[in-house]
CSV table of C-alpha atoms in Angstrom, one decimal:
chain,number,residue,atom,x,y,z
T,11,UNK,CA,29.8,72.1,-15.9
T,12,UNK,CA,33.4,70.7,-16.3
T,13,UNK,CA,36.0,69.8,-13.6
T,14,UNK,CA,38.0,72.6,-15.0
T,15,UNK,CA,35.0,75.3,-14.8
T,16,UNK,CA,34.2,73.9,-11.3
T,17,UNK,CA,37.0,74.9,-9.8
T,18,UNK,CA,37.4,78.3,-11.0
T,19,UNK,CA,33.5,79.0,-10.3
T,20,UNK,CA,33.9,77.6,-6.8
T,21,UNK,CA,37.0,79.7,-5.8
T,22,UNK,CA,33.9,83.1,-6.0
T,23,UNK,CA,33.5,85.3,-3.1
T,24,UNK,CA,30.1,85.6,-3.8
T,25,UNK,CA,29.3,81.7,-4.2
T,26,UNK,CA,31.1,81.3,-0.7
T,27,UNK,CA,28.5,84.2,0.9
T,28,UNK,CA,25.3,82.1,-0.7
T,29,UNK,CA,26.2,78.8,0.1
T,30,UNK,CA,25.4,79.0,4.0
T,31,UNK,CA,22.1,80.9,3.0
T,32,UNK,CA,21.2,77.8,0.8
T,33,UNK,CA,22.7,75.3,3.5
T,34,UNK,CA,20.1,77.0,5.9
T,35,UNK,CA,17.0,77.0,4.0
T,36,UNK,CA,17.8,73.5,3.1
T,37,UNK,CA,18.2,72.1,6.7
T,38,UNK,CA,14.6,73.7,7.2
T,39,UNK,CA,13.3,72.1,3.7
T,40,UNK,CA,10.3,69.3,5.2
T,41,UNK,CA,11.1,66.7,2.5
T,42,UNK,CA,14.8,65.6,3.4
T,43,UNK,CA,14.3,62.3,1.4
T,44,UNK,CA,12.8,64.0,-2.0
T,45,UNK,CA,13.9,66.9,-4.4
T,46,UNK,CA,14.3,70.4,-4.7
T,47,UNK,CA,14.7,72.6,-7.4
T,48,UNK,CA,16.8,75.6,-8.4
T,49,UNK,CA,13.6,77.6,-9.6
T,50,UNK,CA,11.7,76.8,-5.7
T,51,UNK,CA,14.7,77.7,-4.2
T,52,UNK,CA,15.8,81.0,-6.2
T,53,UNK,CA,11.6,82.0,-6.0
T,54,UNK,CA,12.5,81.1,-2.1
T,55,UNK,CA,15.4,83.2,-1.8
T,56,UNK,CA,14.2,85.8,-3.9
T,57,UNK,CA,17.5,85.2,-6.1
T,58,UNK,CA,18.4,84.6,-9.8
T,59,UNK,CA,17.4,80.9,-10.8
T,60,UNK,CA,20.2,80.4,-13.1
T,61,UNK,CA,22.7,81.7,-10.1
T,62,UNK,CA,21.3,79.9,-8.2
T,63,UNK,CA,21.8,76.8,-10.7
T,64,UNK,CA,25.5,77.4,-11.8
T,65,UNK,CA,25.8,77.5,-8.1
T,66,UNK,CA,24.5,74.7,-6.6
T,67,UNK,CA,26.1,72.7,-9.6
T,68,UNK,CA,29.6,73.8,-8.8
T,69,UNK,CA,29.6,72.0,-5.5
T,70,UNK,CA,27.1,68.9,-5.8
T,71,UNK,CA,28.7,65.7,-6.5
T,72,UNK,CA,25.9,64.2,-8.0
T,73,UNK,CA,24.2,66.8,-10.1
T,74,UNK,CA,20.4,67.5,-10.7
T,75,UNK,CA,17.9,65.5,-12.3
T,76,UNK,CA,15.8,66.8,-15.4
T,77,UNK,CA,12.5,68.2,-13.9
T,78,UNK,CA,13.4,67.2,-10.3
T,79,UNK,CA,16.5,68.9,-9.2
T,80,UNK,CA,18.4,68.3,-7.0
T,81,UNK,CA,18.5,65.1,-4.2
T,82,UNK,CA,18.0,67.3,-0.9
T,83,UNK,CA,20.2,65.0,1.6
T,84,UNK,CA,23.2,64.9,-0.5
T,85,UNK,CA,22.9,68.5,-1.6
T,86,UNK,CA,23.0,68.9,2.3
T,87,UNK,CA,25.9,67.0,3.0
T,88,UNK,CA,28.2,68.6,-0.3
T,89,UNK,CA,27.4,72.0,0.4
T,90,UNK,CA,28.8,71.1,4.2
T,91,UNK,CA,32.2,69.4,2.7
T,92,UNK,CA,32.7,72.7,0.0
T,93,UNK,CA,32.4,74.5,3.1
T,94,UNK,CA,34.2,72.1,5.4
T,95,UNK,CA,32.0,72.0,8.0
T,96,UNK,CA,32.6,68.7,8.5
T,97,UNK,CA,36.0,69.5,9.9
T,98,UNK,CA,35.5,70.7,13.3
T,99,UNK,CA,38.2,74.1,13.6
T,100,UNK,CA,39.4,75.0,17.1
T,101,UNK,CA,39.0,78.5,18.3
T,102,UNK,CA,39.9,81.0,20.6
T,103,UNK,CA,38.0,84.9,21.7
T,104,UNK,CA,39.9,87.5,23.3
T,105,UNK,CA,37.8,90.1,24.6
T,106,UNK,CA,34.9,89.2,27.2
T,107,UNK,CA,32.2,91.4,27.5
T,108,UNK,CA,28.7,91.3,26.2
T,109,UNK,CA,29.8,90.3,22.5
T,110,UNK,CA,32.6,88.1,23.3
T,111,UNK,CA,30.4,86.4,26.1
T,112,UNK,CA,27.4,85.8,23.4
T,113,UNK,CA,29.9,84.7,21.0
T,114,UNK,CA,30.7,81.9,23.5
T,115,UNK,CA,27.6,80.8,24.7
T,116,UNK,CA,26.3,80.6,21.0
T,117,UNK,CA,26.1,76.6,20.4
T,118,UNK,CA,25.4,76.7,16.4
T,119,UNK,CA,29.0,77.3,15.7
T,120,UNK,CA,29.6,73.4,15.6
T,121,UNK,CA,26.7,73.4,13.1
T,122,UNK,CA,29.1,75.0,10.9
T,123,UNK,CA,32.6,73.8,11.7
T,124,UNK,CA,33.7,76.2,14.6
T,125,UNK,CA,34.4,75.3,18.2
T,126,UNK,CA,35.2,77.7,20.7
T,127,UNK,CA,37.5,76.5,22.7
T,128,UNK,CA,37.8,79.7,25.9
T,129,UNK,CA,38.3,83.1,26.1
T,130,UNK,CA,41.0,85.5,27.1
T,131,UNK,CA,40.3,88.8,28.9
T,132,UNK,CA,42.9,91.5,30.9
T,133,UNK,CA,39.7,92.3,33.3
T,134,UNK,CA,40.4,90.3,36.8
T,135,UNK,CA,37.0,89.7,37.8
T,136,UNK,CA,36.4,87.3,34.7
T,137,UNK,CA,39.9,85.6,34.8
T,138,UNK,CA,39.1,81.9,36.3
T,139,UNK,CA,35.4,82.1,35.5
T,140,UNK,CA,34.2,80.2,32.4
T,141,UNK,CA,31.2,80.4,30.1
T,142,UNK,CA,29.7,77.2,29.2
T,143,UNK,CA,32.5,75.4,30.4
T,144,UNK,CA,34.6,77.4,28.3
T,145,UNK,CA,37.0,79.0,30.9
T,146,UNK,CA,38.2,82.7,30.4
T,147,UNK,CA,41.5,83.1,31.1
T,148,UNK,CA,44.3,86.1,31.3
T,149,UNK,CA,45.1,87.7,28.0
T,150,UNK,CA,49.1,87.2,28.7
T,151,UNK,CA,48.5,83.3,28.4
T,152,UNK,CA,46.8,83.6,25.0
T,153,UNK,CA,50.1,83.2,23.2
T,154,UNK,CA,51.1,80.1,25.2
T,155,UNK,CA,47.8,78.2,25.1
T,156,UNK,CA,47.5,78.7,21.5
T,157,UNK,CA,50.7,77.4,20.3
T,158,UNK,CA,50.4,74.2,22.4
T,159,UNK,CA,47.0,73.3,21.5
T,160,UNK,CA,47.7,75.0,17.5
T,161,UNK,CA,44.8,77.2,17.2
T,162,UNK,CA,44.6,78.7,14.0
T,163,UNK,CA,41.3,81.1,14.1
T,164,UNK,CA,41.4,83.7,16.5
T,165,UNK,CA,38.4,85.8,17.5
T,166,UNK,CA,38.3,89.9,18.0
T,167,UNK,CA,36.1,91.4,20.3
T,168,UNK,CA,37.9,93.5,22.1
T,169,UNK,CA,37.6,97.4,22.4
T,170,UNK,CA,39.1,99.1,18.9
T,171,UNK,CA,42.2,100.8,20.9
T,172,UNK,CA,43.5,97.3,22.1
T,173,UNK,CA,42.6,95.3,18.7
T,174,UNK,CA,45.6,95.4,16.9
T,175,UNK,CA,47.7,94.8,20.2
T,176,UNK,CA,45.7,91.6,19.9
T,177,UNK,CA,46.0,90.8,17.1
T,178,UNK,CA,49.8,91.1,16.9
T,179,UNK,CA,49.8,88.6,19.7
T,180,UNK,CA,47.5,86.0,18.1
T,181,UNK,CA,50.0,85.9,14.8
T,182,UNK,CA,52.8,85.6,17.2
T,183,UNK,CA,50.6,82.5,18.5
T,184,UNK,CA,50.3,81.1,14.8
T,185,UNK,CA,47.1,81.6,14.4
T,186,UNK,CA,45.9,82.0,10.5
T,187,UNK,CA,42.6,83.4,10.5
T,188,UNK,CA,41.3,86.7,12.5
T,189,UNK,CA,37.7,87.0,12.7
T,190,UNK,CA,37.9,91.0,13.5
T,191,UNK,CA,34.4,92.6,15.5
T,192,UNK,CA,36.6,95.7,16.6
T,193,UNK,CA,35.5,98.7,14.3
T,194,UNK,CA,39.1,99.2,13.6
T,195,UNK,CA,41.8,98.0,10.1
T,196,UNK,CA,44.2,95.5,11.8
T,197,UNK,CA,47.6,94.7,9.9
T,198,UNK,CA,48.7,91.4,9.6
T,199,UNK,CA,51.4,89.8,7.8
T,200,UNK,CA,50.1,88.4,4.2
T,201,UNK,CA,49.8,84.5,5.6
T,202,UNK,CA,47.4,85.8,7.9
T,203,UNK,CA,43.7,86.4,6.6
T,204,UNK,CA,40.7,89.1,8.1
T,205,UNK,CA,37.4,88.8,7.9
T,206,UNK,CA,35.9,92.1,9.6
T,207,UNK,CA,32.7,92.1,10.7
T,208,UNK,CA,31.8,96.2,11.4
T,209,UNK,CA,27.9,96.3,12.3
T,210,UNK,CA,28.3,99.9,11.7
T,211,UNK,CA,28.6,99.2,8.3
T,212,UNK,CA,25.8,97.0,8.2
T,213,UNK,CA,23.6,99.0,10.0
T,214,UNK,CA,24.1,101.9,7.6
T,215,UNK,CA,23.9,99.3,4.6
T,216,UNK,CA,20.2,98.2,6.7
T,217,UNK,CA,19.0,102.1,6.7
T,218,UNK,CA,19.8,103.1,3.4
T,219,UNK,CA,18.0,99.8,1.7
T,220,UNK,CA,14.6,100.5,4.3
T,221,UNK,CA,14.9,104.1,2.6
T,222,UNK,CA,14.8,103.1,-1.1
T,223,UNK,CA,11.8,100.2,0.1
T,224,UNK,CA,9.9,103.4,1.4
T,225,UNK,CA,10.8,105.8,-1.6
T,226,UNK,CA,9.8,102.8,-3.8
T,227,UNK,CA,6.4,102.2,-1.5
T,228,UNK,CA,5.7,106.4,-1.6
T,229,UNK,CA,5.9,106.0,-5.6
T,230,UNK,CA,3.2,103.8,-5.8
């Protein structure tokens, strides 16, 4: 694959929703020091071997070997730069409760470039409390905080009525990136980028695959 074919390939949506996948079945692969190959992992997967190919050729540095594949430690490590998980990005929640509080203690961010830095909330019994020491903090100080200390990736958990409310104030802050868990369309200026996360869409996406695995299985 050519530098020039490289860079159009690796700009895909879709090639940027498989990459962690293969990143995670990699870091679980027993034989770190040996090779893997596109067909075990596709047959793994369950995905298309030449996807997975073109793929996994657009971001190594090294490319595979005939018959072998691909080196598993470097493979590793260039997936993690394409991605930049290397680079550790500072973030910020706003909203507290049972999501934004999981969302905080989770610790496998890091794993993929994103630290947490503390949480905002408007409800006074949190405000001053932290989560591993991550300290929550009032909403109104959001804006403050994350222009001196430049964060750039704001998180949404935060009931859908107050979302956008939020949202206006992290742009005001500077911050670049929104990831939105409020079941609601925010509107942000064009620099700014969204990436919503609605379980009720995945949930309905979950039910309607179970029912054509049991309309397949009653076929049979």
């Amino acid at each position: 694959m050519t530098n020039k074919a490289k860079s159009s390939y690796a700009i895909s949506k879709q090639l940027l929703q498989r990459l962690p996948l293969y990143l995670n079945y990699l870091r679980d692969f027993a034989d770190r020091e040996g090779y893997i190959s596109a067909p075990l992992i596709a047959n793994a997967m369950k995905l298309n071997e030449v996807q997975v190919r073109k793929d996994l050729a657009a971001v190594s540095s090294s490319g595979g070997k005939p018959k072998s594949g691909f080196a598993v430690g470097p493979l590793i490590r260039d997936i993690e730069k394409f991605l930049g998980y290397d680079n550790i990005d500072e973030a910020v929640i706003a909203g507290v409760g049972y999501l934004g509080r999981a969302l905080m203690h989770y610790k496998g961010f890091e794993e993929y470039g994103l630290k947490i830095l503390m949480g905002f909330e408007s409800n006074e019994e949190l405000i001053g409390t932290s989560i591993d020491d991550k300290q929550i903090l009032h909403v109104g100080k959001m804006v403050d905080m994350c222009r001196r200390l430049k964060i750039h990736i704001g998180i949404i958990t935060v009931p859908a009525g107050a979302a956008q409310e939020v949202c206006d104030q992290m742009v005001e802050a500077g911050i670049m990136a929104i990831w939105n868990f409020a079941p609601v369309h925010l509107t942000v200026p064009d620099h700014v980028v969204v990436q919503n996360m609605n379980i009720a869409t995945s949930l309905v996406i979950l039910t309607k695959r179970m029912a054509e695995k049991l309309a397949e299985k009653e076929d049979f």
